Coordinates of C-alpha atoms and ligand atoms in Angstrom, one line a residue:
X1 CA -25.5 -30.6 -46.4
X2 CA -22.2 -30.3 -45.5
X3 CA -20.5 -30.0 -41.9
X4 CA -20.4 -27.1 -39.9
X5 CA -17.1 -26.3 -40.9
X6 CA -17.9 -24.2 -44.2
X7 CA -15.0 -21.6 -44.5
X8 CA -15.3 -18.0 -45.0
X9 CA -18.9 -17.8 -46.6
X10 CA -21.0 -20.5 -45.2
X11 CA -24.5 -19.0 -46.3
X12 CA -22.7 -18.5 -50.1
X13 CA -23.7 -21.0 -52.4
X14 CA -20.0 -22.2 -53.9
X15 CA -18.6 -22.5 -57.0
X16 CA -20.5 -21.3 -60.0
X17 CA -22.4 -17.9 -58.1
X18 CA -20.8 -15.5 -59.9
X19 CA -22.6 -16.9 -63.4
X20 CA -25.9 -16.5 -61.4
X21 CA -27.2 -13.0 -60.4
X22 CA -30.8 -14.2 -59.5
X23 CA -32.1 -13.6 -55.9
X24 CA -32.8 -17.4 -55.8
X25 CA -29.0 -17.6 -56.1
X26 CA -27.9 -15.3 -53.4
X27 CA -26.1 -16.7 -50.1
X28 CA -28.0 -16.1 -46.5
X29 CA -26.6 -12.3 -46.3
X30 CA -27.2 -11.8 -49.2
X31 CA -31.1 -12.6 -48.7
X32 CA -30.9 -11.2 -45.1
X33 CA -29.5 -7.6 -46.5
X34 CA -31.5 -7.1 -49.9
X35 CA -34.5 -9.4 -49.6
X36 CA -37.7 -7.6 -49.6
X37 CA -36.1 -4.1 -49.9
X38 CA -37.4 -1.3 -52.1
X39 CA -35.8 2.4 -51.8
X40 CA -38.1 4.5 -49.7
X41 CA -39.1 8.1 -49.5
X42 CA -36.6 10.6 -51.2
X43 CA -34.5 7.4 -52.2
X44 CA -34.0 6.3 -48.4
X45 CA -32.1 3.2 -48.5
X46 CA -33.3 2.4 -44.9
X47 CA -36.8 1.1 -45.2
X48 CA -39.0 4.1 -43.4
X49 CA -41.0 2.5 -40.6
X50 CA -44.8 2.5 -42.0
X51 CA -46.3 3.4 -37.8
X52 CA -49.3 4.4 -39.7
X53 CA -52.4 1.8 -38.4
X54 CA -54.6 2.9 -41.3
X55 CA -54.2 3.5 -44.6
X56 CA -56.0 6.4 -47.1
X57 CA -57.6 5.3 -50.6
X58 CA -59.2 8.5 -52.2
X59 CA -60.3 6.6 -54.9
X60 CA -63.2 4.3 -53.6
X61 CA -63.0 1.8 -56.2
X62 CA -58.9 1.1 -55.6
X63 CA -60.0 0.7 -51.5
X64 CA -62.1 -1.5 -52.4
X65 CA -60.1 -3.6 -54.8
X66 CA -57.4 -3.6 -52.2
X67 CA -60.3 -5.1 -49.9
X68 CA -61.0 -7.5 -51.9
X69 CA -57.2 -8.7 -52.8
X70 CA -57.4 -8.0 -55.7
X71 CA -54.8 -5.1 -56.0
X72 CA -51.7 -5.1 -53.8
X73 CA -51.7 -2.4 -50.3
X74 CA -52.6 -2.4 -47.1
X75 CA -55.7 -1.4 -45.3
X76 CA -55.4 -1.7 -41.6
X77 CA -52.2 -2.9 -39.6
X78 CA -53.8 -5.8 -37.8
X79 CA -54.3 -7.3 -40.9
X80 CA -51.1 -6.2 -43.2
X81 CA -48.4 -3.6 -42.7
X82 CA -46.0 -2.8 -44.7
X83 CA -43.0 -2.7 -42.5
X84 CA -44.3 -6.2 -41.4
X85 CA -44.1 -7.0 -44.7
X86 CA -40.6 -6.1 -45.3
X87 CA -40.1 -8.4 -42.3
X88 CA -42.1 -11.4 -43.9
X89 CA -40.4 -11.3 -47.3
X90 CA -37.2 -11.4 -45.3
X91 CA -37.6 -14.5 -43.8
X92 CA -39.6 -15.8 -46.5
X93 CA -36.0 -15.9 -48.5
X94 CA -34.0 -17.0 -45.6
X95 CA -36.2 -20.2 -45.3
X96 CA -36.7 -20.5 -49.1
X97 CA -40.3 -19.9 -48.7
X98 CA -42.8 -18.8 -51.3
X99 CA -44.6 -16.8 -48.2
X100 CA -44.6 -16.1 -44.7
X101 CA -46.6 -14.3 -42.1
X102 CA -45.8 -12.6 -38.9
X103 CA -46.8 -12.3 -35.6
X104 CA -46.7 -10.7 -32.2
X105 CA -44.9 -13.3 -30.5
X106 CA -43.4 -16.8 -31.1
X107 CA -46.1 -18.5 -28.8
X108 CA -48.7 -16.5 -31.1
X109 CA -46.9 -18.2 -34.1
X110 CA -47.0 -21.8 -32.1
X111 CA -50.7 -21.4 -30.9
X112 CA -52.2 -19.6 -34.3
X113 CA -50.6 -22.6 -36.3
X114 CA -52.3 -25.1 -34.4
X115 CA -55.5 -23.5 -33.4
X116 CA -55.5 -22.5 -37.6
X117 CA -54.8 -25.8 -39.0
X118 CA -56.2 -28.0 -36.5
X119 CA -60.1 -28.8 -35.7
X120 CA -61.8 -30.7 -32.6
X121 CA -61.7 -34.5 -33.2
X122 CA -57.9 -33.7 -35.0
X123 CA -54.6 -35.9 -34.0
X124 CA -51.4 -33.9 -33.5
X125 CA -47.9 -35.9 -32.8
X126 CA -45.6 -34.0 -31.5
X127 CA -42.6 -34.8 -28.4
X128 CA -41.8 -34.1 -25.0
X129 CA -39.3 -31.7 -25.2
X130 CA -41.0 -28.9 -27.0
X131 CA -40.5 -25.3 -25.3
X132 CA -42.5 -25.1 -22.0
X133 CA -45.4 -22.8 -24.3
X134 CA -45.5 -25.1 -26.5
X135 CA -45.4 -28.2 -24.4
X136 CA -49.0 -26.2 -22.5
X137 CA -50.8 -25.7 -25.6
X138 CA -50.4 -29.8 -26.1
X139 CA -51.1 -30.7 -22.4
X140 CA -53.9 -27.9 -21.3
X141 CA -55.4 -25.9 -24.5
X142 CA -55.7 -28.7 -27.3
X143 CA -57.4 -31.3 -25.4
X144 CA -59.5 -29.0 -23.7
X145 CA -60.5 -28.2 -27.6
X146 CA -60.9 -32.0 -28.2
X147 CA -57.6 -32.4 -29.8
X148 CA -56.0 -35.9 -29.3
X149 CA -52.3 -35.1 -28.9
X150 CA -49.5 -38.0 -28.2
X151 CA -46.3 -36.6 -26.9
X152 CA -43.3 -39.1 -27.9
X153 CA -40.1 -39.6 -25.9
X154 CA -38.1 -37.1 -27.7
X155 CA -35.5 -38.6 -29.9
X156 CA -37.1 -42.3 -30.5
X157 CA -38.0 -41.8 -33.8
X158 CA -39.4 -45.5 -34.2
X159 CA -41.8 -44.4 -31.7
X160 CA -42.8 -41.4 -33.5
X161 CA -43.0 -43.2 -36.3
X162 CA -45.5 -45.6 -35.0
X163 CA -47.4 -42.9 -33.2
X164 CA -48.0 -41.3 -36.4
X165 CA -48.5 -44.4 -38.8
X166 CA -51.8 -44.9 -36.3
X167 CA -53.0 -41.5 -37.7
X168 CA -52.2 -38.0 -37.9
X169 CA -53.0 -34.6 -38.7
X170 CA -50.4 -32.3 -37.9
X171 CA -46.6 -33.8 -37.0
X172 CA -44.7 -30.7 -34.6
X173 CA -41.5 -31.0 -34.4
X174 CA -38.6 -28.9 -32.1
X175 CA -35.0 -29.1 -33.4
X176 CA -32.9 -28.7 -31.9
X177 CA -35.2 -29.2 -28.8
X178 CA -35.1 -26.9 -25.5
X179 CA -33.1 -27.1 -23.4
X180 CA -31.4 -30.3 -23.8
X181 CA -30.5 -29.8 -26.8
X182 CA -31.9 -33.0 -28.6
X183 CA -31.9 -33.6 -32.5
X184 CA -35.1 -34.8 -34.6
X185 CA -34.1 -36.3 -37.8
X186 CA -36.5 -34.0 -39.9
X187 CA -36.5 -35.6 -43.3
X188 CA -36.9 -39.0 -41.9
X189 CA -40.3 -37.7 -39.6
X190 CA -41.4 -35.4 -42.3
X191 CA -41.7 -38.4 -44.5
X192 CA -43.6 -40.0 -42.3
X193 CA -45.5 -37.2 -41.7
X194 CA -46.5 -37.3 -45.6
X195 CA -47.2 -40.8 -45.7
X196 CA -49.8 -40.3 -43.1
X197 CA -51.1 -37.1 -44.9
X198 CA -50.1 -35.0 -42.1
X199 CA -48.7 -31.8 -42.2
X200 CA -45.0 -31.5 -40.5
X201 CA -44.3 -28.3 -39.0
X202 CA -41.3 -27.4 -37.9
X203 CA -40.1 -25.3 -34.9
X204 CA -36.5 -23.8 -36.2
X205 CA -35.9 -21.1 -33.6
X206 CA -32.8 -23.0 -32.0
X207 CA -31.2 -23.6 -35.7
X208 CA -32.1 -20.5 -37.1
X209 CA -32.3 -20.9 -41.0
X210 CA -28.6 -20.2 -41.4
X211 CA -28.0 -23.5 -39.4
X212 CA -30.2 -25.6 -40.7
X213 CA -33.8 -25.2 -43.2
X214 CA -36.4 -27.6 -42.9
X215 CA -38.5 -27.1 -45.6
X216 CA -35.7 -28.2 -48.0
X217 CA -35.8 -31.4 -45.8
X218 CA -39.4 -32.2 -46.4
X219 CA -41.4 -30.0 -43.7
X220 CA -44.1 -28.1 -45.1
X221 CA -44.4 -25.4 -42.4
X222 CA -41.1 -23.4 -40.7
X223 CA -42.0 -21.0 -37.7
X224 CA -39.4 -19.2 -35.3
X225 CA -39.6 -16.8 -32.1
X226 CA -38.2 -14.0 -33.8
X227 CA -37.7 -12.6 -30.3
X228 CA -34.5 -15.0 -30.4
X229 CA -31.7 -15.1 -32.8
X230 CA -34.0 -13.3 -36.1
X231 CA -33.7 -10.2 -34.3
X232 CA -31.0 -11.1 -32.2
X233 CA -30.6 -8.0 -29.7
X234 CA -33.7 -8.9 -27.4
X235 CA -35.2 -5.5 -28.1
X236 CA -38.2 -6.7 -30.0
X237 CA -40.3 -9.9 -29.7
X238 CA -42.0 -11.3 -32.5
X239 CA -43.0 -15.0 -34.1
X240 CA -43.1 -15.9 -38.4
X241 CA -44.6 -18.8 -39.9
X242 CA -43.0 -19.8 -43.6
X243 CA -43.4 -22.6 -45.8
X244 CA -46.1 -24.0 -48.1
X245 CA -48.4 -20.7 -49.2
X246 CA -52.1 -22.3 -49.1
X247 CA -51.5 -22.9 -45.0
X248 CA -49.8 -19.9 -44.0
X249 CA -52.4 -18.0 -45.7
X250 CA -55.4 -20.3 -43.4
X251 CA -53.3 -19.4 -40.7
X252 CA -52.5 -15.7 -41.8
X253 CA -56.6 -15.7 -42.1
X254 CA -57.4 -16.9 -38.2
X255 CA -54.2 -14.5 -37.2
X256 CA -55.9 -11.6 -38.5
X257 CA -59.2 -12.3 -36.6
X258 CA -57.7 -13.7 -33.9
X259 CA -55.2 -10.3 -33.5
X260 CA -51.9 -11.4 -32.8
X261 CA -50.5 -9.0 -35.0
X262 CA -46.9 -8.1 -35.0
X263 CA -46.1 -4.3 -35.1
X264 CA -44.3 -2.5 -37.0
X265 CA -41.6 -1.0 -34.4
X266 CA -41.1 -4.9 -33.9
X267 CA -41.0 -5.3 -37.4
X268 CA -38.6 -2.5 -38.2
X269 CA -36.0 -4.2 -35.2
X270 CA -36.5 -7.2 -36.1
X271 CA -35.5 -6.6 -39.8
X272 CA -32.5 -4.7 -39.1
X273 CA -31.9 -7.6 -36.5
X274 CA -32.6 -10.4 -39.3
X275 CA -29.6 -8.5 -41.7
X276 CA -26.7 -9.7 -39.6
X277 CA -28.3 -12.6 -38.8
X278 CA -25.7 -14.9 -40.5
X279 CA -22.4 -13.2 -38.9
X280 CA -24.1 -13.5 -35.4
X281 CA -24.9 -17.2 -36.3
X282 CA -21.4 -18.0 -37.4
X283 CA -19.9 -16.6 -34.3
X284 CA -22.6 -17.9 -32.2
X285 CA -22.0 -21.3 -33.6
X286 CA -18.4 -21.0 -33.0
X287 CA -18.2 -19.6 -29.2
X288 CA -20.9 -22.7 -28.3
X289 CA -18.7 -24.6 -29.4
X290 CA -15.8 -23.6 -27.9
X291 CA -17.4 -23.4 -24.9
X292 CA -18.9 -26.7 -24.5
X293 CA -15.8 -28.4 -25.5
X294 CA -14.7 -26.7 -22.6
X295 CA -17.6 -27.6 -20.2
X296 CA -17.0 -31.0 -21.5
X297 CA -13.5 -30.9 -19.7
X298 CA -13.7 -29.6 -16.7
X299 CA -14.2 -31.6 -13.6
X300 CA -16.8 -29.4 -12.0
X301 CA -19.2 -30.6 -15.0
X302 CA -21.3 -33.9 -15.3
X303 CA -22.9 -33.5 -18.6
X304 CA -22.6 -31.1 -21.2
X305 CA -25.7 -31.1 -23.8
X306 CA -24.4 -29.7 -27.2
X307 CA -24.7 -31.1 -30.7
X308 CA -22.0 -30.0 -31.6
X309 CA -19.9 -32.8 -29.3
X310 CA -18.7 -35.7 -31.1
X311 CA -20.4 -37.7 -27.9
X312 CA -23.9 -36.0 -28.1
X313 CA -26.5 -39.3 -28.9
X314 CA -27.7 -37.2 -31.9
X315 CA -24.6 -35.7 -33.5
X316 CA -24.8 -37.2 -36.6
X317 CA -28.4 -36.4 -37.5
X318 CA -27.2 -32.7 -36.3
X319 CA -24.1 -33.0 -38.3
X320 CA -26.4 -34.3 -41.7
X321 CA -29.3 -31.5 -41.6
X322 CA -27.0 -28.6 -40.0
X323 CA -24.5 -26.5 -41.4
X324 CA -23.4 -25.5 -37.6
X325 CA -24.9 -26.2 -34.0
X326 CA -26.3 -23.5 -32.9
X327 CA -25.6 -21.2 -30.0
X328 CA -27.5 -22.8 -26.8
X329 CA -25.6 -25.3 -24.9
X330 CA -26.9 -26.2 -21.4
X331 CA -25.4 -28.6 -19.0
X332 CA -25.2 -30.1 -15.3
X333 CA -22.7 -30.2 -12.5
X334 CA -21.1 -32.9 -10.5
X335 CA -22.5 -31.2 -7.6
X336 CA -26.0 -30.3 -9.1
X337 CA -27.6 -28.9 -5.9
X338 CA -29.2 -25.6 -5.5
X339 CA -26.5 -23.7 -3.9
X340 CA -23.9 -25.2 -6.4
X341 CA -26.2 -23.8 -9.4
X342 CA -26.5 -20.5 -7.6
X343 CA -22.8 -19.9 -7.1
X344 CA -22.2 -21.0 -10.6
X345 CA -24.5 -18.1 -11.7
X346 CA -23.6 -15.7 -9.7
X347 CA -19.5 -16.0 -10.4
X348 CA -20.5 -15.4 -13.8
X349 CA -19.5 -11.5 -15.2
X350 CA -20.3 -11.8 -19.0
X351 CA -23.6 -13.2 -19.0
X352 CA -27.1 -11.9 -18.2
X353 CA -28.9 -14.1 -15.8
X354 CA -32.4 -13.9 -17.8
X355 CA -34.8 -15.7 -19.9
X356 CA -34.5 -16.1 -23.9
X357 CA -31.6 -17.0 -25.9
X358 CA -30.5 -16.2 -29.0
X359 CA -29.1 -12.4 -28.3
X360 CA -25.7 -10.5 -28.8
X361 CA -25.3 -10.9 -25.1
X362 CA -24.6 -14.2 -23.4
X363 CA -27.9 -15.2 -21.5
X364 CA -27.8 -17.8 -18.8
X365 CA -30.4 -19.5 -16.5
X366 CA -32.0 -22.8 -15.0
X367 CA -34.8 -24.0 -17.1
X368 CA -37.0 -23.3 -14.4
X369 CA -36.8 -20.0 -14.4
X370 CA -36.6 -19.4 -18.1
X371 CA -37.8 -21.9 -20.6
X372 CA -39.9 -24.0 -18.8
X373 CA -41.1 -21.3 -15.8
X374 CA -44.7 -22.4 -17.1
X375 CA -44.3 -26.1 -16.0
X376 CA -44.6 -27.1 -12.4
X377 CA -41.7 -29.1 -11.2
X378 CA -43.2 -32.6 -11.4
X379 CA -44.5 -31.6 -15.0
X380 CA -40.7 -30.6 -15.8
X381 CA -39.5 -33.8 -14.0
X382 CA -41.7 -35.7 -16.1
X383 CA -40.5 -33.7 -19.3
X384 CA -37.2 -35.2 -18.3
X385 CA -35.3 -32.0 -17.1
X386 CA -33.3 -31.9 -14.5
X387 CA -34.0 -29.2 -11.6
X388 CA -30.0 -28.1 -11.8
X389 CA -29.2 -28.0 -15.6
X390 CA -27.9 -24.5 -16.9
X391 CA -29.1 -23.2 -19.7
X392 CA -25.8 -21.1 -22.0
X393 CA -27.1 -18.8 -25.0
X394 CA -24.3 -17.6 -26.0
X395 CA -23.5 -13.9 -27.3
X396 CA -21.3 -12.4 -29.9
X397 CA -18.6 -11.6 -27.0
X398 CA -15.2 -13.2 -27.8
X399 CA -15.3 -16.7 -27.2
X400 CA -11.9 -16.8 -24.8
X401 CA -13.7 -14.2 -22.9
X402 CA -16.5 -16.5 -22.2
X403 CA -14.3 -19.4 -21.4
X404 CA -11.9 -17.3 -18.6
X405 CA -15.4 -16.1 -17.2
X406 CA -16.7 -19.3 -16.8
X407 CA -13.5 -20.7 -15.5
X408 CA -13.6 -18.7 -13.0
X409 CA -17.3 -19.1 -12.2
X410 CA -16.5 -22.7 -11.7
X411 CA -13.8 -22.2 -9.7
X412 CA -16.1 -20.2 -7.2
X413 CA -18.1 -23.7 -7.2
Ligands
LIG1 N1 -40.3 -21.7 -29.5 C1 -39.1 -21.8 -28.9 C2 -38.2 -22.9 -29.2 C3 -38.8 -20.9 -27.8 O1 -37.6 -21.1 -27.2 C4 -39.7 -19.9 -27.5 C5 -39.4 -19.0 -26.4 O2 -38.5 -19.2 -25.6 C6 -40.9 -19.8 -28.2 C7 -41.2 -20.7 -29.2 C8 -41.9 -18.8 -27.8 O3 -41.5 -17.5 -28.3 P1 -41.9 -16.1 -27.6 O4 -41.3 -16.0 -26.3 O5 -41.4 -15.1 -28.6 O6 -43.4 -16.1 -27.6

């Protein structure tokens, strides 16, 4: 793939689209805005939002052909909506998936994947640095279920590859990982993912698929937390699964028992969220950048976590399997205590001091406090984050703004 430098139209697909008018030929926006639509009611070219939770069949014998799958529709929302849908079909394109499904919230995405695919006695491989969720469904809830899970040091890939050579069933892997920003080279653990017979699932919420797409690097599985840069405004929350069709539909299967349904308000936001997704990206990518070239700098700041840098230990794997670097930066200062942090977050104007990532607005916080509020401090110690790192999601702001603010933050420290 080529650097994260692409010009004007870095979801467009180059020379020779103009020949091609199929939707398999369509850039990112181009996906994001048409994907999945169909004119609505009295030719609305806004998708209505279907709020309805059940759905009428006068004729008994189409209801029950619905039921049985055999005829497209939808029968109750916690099973399939179609505003939801809209939403699936979306992503579905963006990833370059034959099918997705949705759900209420990224950690119902995480856990319904696992809990779906996965059966006591089962081996999952996975690392250390997987979101704080994540990280407690592979220390408390899958052992407790009699799943064997080994958590590599993130970033050794020879050790991953061992640990999965010795057997397993499901490979998870973060990428960029949260919130030190790590790389995993996906094609090269996705391989050995299918030389073990395992399926590789990939966690893509940091990259979003404009940044980078997994499956066409030899994943079978994609899921995100929509509640992060899909929707983008941090108005909605929501999780997808995309990839190979046979296991999203064993995992649509258990998410429709097991209820973790998304809505279709959610839905609605999240696909108006998902049609700008690539403009957000591309200025998201850009203002990280910027500012972690500025971090990097600055005499206030020991270490500055950002794939983007030239000096990051994984920029090459990031600069092979991403078209840009993402939004979230976080990073350390030469005085890292409490008070330091504090002042630091405090001084700052344009930024929210709040969980999440991935929104219009520039969100800032410690990993305690935001991704990895689950873990106690010796379990976040021993997942190899540092009490005083600052996490930086950036916004859509202008990118000088950002800078001037955090200037002056720093100054204050
Ligand atoms: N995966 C990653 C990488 C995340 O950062 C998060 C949340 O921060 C999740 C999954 C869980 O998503 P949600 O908060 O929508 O449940």
């Amino acid at each position: 793939m080529s650097g994260p430098e692409r010009g004007a139209d870095p979801g467009g697909r180059g020379a020779g689209r103009e020949a091609d008018r199929s939707p398999e030929a369509w850039g990112a926006s181009t996906r994001s805005v048409w994907a999945g639509e169909e004119e609505g009611a009295e030719g609305a070219t806004v998708p209505p939002v279907f709020y309805g939770v059940t759905f009428a069949y006068p004729d008994l014998d189409e209801w029950a052909a619905v039921g049985a799958g055999e005829r497209p529709g939808h029968i109750y929302s916690r099973n399939t909506n179609p505003t939801v849908a809209l939403f699936e079909r979306k992503v579905a394109a963006l990833e370059g998936a034959d099918r997705a499904t949705a759900f209420a919230t990224g950690m119902a995405a995480v856990s319904s994947t696992l809990f779906a695919l996965l059966e006591p006695g089962a081996r999952v491989v996975s690392v250390k640095d997987t979101y704080g969720g994540t990280n407690r469904l592979f220390t408390d809830f899958l052992p407790a279920w009699d799943v064997d899970v080994t958590l590599v040091e993130t970033g050794d890939h020879e050790a991953m590859e061992s640990a999965i050579d010795e057997g397993a069933d499901l490979v998870y892997l973060e990428t960029p990982t949260n919130p030190t920003l790590k790389v995993l080279d996906i094609g090269r653990l996705a391989r050995a993912a299918k030389d073990a017979g395992a399926v590789a699932v990939v966690d893509n919420t940091f990259a979003t698929p404009i940044n980078q797409r997994p499956l066409e690097l030899g994943a079978d599985l994609v899921l995100h937390s929509a509640t992060k840069f899909l929707g983008g405004h941090s108005d909605a929350m929501g999780g997808v699964l995309a990839g190979d069709p046979e296991r999203v539909e064993t995992v649509f299967r258990y998410r429709e028992i097991h209820g973790a349904s998304l809505d279709a308000h959610s839905a609605f936001l999240l696909a108006r969220g998902l049609r700008t997704l690539e403009l957000r990206v591309a200025r998201q990518n850009a203002n990280a950048l910027q500012v972690a070239r500025f971090l990097a700098e600055h005499d206030a700041v020991a270490d500055v976590f950002y794939p983007g840098l030239p000096g990051h230990p994984h920029h090459d794997v990031a600069a092979r399997q991403m078209s840009g670097f993402g939004g979230v930066l976080s990073f350390s200062l030469v005085d890292g205590g409490p008070d330091a942090v504090k002042r630091l977050l405090s001084g700052l104007r344009l930024a929210h001091r709040a969980a999440s990532l991935g929104s219009v607005a520039t969100l800032v916080g410690p990993p305690a406090t935001t991704s990895h509020v689950e873990l106690t401090p010796e379990q976040r110690a021993a997942a190899g984050i540092p009490e005083s790192l600052v996490r930086y999601s950036v916004g859509i702001e202008n990118g000088d703004d950002l800078v001037a603010d955090l200037a002056a933050a720093l100054e204050g420290v």
